[in-house]
mmCIF file of C-alpha atoms in Angstrom:
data_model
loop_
_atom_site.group_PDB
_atom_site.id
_atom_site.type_symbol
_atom_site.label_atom_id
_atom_site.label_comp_id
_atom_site.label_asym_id
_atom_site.label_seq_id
_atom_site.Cartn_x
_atom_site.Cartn_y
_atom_site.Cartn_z
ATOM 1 C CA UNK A 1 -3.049 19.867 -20.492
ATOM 2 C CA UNK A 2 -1.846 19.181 -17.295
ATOM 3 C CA UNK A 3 -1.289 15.580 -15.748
ATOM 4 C CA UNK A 4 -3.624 14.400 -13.602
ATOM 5 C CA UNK A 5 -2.668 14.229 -9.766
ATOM 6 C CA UNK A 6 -2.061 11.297 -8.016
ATOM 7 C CA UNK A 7 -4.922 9.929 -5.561
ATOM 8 C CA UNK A 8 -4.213 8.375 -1.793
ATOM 9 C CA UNK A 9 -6.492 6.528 -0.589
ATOM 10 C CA UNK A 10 -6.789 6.392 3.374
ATOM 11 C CA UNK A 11 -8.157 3.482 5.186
ATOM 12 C CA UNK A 12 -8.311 3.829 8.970
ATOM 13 C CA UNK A 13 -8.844 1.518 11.527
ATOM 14 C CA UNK A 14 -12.254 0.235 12.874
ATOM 15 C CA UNK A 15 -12.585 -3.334 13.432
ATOM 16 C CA UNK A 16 -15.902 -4.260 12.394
ATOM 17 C CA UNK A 17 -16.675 -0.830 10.811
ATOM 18 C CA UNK A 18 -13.749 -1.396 8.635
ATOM 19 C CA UNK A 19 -16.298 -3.473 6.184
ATOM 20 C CA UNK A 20 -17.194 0.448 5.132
ATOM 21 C CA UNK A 21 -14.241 0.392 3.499
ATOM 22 C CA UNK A 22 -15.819 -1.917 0.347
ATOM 23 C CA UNK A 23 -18.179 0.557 -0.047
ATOM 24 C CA UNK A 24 -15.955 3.204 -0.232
ATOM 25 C CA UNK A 25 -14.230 1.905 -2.986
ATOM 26 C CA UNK A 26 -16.987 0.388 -5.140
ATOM 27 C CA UNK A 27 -18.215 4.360 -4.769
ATOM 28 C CA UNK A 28 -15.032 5.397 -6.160
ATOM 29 C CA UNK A 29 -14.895 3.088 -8.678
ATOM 30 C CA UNK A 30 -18.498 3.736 -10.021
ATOM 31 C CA UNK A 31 -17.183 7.547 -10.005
ATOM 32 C CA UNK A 32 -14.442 6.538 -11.531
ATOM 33 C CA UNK A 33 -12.228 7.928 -9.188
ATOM 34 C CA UNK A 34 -8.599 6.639 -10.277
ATOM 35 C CA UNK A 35 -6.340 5.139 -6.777
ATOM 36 C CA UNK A 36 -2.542 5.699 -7.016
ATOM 37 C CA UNK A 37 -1.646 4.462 -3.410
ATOM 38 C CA UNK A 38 -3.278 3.194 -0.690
ATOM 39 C CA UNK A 39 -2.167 3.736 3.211
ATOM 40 C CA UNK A 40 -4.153 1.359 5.518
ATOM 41 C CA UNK A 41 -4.115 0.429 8.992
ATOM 42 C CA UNK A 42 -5.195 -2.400 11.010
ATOM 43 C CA UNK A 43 -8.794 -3.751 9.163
ATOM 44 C CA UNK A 44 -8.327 -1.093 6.268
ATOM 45 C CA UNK A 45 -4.898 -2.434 5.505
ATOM 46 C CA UNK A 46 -6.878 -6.103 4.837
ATOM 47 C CA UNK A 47 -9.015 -4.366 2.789
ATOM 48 C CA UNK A 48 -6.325 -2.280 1.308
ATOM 49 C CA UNK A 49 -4.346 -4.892 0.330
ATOM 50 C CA UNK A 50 -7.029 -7.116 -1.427
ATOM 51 C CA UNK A 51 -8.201 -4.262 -2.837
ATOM 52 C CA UNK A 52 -4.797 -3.861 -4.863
ATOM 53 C CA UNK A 53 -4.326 -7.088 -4.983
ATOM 54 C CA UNK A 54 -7.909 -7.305 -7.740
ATOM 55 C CA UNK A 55 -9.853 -9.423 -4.977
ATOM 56 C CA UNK A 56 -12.249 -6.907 -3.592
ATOM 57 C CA UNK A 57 -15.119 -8.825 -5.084
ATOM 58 C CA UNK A 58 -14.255 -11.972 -4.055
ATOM 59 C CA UNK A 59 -13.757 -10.568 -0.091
ATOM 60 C CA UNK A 60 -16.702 -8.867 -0.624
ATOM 61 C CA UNK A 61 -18.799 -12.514 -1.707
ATOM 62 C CA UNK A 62 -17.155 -14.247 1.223
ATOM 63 C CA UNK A 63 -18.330 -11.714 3.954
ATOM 64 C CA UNK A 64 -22.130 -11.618 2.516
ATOM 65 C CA UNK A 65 -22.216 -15.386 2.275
ATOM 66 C CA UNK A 66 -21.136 -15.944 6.415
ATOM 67 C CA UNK A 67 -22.859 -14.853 8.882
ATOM 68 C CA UNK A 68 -19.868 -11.910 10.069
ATOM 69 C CA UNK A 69 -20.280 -12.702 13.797
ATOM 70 C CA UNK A 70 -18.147 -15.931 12.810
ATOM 71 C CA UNK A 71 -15.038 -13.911 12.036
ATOM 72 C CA UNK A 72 -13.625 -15.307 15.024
ATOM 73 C CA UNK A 73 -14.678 -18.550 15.217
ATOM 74 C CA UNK A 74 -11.489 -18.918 12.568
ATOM 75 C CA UNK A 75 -8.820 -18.135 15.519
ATOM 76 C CA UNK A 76 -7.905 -20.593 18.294
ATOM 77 C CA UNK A 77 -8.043 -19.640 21.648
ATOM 78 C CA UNK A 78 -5.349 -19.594 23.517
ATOM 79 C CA UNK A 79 -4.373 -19.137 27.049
ATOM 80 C CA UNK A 80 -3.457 -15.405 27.479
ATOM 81 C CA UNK A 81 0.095 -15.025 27.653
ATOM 82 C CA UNK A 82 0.560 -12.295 24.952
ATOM 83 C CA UNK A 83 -2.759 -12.285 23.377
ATOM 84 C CA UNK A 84 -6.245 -14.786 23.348
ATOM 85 C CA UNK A 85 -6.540 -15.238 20.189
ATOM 86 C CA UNK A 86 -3.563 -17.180 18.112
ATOM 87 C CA UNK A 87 -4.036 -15.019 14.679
ATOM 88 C CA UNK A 88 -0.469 -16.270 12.006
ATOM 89 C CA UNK A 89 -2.485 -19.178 10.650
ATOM 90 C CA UNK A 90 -5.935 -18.035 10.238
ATOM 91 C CA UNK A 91 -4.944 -14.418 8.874
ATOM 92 C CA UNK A 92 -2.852 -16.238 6.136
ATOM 93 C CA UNK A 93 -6.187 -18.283 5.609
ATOM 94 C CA UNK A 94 -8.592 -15.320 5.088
ATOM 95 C CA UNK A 95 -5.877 -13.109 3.201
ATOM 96 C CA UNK A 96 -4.812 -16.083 0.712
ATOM 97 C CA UNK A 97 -8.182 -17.426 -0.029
ATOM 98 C CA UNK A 98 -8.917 -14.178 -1.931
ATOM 99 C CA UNK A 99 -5.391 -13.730 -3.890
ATOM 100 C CA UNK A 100 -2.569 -15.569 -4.518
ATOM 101 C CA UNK A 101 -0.299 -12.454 -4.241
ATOM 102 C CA UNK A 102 2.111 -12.614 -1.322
ATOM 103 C CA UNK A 103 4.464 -9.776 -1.615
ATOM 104 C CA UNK A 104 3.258 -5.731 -1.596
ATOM 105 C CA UNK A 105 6.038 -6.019 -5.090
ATOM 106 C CA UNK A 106 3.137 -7.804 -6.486
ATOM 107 C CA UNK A 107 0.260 -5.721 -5.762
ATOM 108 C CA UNK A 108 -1.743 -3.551 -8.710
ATOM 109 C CA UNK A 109 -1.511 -0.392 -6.865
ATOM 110 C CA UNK A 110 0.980 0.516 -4.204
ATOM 111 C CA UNK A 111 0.401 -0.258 -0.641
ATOM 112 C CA UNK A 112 1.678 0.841 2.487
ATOM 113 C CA UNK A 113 0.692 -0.469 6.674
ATOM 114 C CA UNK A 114 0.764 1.256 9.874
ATOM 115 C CA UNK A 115 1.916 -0.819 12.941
ATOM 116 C CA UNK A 116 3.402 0.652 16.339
ATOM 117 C CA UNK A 117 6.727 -0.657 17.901
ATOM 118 C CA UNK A 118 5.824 -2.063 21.217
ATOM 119 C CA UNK A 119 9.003 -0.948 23.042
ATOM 120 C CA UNK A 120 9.319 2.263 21.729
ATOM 121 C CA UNK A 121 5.973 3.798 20.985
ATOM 122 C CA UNK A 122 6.880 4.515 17.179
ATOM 123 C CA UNK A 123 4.912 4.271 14.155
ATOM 124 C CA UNK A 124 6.469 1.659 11.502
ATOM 125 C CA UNK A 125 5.474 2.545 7.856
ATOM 126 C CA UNK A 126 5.269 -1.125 6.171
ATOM 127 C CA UNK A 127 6.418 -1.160 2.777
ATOM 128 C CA UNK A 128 7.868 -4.237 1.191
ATOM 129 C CA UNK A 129 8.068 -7.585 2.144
ATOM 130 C CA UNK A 130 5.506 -10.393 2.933
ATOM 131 C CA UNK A 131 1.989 -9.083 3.089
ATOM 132 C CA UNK A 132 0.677 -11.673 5.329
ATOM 133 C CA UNK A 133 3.419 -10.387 7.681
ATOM 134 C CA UNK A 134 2.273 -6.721 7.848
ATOM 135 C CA UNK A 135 -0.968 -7.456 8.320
ATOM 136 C CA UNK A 136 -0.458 -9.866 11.290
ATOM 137 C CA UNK A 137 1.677 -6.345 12.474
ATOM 138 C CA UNK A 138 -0.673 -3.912 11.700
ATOM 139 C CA UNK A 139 -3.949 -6.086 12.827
ATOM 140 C CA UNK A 140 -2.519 -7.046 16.467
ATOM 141 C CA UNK A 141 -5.082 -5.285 18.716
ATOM 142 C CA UNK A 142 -3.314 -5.595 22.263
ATOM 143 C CA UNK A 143 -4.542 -8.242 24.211
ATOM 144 C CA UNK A 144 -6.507 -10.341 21.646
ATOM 145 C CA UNK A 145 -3.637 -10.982 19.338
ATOM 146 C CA UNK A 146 -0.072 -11.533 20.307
ATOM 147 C CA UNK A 147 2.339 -9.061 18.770
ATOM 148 C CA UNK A 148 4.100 -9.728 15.387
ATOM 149 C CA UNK A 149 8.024 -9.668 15.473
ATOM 150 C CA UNK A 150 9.275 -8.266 12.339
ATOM 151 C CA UNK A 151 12.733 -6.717 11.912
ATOM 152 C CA UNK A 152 13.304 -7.509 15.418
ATOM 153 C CA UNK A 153 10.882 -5.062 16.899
ATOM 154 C CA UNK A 154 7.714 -6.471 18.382
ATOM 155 C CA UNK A 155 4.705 -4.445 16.262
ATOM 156 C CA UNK A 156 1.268 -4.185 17.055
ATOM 157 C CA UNK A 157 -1.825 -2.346 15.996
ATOM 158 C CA UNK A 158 -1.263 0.763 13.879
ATOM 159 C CA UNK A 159 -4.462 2.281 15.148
ATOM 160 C CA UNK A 160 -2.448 2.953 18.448
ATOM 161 C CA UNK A 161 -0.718 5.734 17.130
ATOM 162 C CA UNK A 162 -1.980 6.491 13.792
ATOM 163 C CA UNK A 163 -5.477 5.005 13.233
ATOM 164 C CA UNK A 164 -6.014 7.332 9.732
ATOM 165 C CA UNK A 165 -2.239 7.608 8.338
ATOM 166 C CA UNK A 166 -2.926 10.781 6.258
ATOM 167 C CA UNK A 167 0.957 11.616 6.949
ATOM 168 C CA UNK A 168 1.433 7.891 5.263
ATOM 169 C CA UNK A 169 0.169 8.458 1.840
ATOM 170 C CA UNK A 170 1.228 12.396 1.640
ATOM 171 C CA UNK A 171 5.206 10.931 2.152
ATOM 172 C CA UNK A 172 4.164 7.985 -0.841
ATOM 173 C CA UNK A 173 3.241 10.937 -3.456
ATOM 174 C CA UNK A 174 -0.135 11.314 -3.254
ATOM 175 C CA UNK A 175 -1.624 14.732 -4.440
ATOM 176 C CA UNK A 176 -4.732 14.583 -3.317
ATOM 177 C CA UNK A 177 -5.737 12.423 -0.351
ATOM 178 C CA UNK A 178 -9.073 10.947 0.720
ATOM 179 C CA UNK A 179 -9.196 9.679 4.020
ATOM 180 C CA UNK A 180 -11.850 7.367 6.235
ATOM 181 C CA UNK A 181 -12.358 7.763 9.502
ATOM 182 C CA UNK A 182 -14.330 5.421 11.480
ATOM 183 C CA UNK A 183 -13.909 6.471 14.519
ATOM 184 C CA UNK A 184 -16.544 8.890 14.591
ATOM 185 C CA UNK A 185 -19.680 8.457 17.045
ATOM 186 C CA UNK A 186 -21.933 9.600 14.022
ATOM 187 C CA UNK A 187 -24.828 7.533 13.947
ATOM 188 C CA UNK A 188 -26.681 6.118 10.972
ATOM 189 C CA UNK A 189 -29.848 7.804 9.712
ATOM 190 C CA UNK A 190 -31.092 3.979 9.423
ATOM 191 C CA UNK A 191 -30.252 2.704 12.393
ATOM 192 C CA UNK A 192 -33.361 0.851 12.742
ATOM 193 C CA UNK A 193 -32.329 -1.216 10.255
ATOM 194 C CA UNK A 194 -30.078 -3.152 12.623
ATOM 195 C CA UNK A 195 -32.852 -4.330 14.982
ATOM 196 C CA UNK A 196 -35.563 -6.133 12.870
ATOM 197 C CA UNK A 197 -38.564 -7.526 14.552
ATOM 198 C CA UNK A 198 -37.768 -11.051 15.957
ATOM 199 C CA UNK A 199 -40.918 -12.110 13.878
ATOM 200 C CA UNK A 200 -39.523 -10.519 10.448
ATOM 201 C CA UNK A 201 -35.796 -11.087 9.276
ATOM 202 C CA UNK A 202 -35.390 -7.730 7.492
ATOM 203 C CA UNK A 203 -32.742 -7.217 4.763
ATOM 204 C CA UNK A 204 -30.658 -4.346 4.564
ATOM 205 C CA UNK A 205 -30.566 -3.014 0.510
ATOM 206 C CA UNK A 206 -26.721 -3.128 -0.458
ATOM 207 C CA UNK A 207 -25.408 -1.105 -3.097
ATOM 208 C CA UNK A 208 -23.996 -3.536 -5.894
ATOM 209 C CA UNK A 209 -24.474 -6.379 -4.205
ATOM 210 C CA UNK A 210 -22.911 -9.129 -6.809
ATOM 211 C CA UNK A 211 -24.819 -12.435 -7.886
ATOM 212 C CA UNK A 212 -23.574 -14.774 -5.076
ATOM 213 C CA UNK A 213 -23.060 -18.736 -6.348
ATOM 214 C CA UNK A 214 -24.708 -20.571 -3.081
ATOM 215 C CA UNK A 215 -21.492 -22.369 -2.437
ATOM 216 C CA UNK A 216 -18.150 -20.999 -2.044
ATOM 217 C CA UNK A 217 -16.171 -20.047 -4.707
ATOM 218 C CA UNK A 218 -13.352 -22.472 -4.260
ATOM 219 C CA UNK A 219 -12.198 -25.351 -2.247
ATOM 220 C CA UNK A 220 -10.441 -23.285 0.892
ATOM 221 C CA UNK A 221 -13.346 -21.418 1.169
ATOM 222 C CA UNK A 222 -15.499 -24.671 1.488
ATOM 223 C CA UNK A 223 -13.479 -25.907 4.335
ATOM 224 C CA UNK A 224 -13.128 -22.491 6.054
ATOM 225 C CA UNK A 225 -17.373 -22.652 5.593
ATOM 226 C CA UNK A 226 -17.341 -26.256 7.548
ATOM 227 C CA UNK A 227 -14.680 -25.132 10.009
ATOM 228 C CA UNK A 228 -16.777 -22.121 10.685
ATOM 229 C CA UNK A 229 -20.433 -24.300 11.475
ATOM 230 C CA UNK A 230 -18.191 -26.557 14.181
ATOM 231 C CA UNK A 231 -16.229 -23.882 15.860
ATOM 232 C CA UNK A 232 -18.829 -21.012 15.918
ATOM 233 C CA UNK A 233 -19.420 -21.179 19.638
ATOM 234 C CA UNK A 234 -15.463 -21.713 20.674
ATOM 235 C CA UNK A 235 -14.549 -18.594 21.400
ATOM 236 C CA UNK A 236 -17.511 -16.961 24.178
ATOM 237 C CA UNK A 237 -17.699 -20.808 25.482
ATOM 238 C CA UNK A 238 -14.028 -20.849 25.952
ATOM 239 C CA UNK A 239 -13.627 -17.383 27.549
ATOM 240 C CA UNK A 240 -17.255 -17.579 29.982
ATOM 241 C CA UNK A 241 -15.262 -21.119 31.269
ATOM 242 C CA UNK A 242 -11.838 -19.245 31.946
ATOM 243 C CA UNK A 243 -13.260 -16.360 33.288
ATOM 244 C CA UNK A 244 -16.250 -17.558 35.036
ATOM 245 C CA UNK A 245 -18.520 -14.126 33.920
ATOM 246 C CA UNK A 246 -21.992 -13.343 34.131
ATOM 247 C CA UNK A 247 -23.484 -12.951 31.173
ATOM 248 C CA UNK A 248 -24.671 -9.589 31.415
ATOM 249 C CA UNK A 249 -21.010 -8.546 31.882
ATOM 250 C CA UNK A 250 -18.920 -7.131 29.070
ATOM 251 C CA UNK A 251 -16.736 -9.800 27.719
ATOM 252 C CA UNK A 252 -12.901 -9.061 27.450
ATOM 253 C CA UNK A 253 -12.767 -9.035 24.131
ATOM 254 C CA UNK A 254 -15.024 -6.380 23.516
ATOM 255 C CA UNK A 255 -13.988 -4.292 26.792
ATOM 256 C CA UNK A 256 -10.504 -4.005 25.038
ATOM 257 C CA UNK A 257 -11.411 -3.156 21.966
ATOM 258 C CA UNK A 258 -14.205 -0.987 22.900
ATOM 259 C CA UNK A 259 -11.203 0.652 25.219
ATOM 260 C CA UNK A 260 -9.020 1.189 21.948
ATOM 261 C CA UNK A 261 -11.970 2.319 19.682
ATOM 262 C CA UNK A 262 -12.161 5.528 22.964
ATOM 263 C CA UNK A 263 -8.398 6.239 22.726
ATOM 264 C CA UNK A 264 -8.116 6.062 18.817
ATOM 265 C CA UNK A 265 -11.302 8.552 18.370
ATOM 266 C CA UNK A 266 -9.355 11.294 20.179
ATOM 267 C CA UNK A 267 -5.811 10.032 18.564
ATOM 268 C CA UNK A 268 -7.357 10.607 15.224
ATOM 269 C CA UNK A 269 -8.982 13.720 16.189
ATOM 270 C CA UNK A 270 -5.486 15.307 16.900
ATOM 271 C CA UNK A 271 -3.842 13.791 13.908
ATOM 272 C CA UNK A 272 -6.305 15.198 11.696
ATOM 273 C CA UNK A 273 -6.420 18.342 12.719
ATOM 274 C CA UNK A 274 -2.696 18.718 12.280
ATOM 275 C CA UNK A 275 -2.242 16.687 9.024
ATOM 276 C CA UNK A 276 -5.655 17.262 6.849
ATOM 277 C CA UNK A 277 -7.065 15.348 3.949
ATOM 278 C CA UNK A 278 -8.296 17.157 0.976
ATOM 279 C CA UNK A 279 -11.524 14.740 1.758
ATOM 280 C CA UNK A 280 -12.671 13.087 4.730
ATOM 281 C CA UNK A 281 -15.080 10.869 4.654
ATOM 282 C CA UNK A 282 -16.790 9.239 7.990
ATOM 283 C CA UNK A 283 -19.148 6.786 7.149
ATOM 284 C CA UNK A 284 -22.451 7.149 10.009
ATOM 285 C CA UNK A 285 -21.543 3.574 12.045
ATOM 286 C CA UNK A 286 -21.341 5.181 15.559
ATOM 287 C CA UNK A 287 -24.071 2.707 16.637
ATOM 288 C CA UNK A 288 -21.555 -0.272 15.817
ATOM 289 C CA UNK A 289 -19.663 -1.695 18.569
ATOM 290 C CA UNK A 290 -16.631 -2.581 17.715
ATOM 291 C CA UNK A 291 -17.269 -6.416 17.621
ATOM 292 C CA UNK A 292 -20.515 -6.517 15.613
ATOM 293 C CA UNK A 293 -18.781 -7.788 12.459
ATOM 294 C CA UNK A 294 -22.327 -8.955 11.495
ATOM 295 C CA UNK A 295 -23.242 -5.988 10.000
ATOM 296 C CA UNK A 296 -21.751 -6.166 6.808
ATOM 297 C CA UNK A 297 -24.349 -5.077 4.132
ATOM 298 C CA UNK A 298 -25.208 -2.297 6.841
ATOM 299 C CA UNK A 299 -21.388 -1.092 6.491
ATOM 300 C CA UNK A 300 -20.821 -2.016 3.326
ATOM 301 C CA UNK A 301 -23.870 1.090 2.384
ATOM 302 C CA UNK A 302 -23.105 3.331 5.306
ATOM 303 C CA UNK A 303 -19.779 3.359 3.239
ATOM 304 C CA UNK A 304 -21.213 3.755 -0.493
ATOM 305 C CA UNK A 305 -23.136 6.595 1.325
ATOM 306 C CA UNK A 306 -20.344 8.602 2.755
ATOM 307 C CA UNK A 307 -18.697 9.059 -0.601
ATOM 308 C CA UNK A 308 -21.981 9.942 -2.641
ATOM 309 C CA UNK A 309 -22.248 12.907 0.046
ATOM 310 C CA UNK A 310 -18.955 14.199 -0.871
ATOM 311 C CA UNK A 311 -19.083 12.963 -4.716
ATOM 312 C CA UNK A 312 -19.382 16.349 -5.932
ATOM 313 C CA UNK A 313 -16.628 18.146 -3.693
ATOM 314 C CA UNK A 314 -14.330 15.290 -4.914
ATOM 315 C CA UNK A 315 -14.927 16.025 -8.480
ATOM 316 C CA UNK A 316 -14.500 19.275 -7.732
ATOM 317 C CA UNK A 317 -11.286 18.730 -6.502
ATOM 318 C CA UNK A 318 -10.027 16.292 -8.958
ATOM 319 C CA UNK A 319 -11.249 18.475 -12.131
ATOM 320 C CA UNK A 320 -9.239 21.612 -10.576
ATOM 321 C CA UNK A 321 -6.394 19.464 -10.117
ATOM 322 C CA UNK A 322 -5.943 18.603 -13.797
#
């Protein structure tokens, strides 16, 4: 009988889409769908690497409990030299209070980042070394966070060059690749879901959603929770002060990365097109800006969803394949 074939697992960029990516892989799991490398970029690279570091549950507990808008209440501001947002600290923070694995040596299944060289306009392929580091690399969206030196080339977000690094995972070994784009403009069948009555706090069903203790799970978490409740505001107070905006303007922050989400759409468009996955799954979050990182359970399904589509196709595939 022949051995089975090696699975990549492809998690593209997407900022607050990237929370798809759980459900993706609790999908996979319940199909029992077997990973042998993962290639991430940007936010799937964070999920990537907890993923294969054993913490996706705990990640997964963490971003149900807070309310997701808060994300960024856990960066300082800064004044905008290289970036606004001072991210070392604070991605170190949300990374380690998950896992206390620090190098990709140490990780379960192997694990590789996508970052772009500043200076020359080349993709780097992160494969070794400190994980917190190649995630500040791979997570630097231009102008919000300042660029990551590393090897003495100043790296920034992957997504600016390859946002779904099919190419990535092919070169690692993988046989058969499954890939996530979120880049799409598809738009959820259940989009209503997003905009509940003011009168009637509606509750998205998730798929799997664990039993959730009412307090965090340990004691970082507790003081990331407090830090969260006296910061919340920081940011948009901060930045409407500096920039003396209307309100009904688009705030910098979300005209970059709205800006980025444009250019990596038709990026990954190309790339695909030359460098195909055996499956490509793009979970229906075109309605989700790219800052509304307080849709998690409405991710988190859109992603389950995507793979149950395609369940039978990847069966297919695997079954042939052994």
């Amino acid at each position: 009988m022949a051995s089975r074939k090696k699975v990549g697992l492809v998690l593209g960029s997407g900022a607050s889409r990237g929370w798809a990516h759980i459900g993706i892989i609790e999908a996979l799991e319940e199909a029992k769908v077997s990973i042998d490398f993962i290639a991430g970029c940007s936010v799937g690279a964070y999920v990537g690497a907890l993923y294969a570091s054993g913490s996706m549950r705990s990640l997964k507990e963490f971003l149900l409990r807070m309310d997701g808008k808060k994300i960024f209440s856990y960066f300082d501001v800064v004044f905008p030299l290289a970036g606004l947002l001072n991210g070392s600290r604070r991605i170190q923070e949300l990374f380690s209070m998950h896992t206390d694995k620090q190098t990709f040596a140490e990780l379960d299944i192997p694990l590789v980042m996508v970052a772009t060289d500043l200076e020359q306009g080349e993709k780097v392929v992160i494969t070794s070394g400190n994980i917190i580091e190649g995630l500040r690399a791979t997570m630097s969206y231009p102008g919000l966070f300042a660029p990551m030196r590393l090897k003495n080339r100043w790296l920034v977000d992957g997504g600016l060059i390859d946002p779904v690094p099919v190419g990535v995972a092919r070169a690692m070994g993988a046989e058969v690749i499954i890939a996530v784009d979120l880049n799409s403009r598809i738009v959820s069948r259940g989009r209503e879901l997003l905009s509940p009555p003011a009168n009637e706090k509606q509750k998205a069903p998730t798929l799997n959603e664990p039993n959730i203790d009412p307090e965090p799970h340990n004691e970082l978490a507790q003081k990331m929770t407090a830090y969260y409740e006296c910061v919340e505001n920081s940011i948009k107070n901060k930045a409407n002060e500096f920039l003396h905006r209307e309100s009904t303007t688009p705030d910098i922050i979300e005209t970059v990365m709205t800006s980025i989400s444009i250019m990596q759409e038709r990026i990954t468009r190309i790339n695909l097109a030359v460098d195909r996955p055996d499956i490509l799954i793009q979970p229906r979050l075109g309605e989700l800006k790219m800052m509304n990182f307080d849709q998690v359970e409405h991710a988190i399904k859109e992603g389950y969803i995507g793979v149950q589509e395609q369940l039978e196709d990847i069966h297919t595939l695997l079954d042939s394949s052994q």
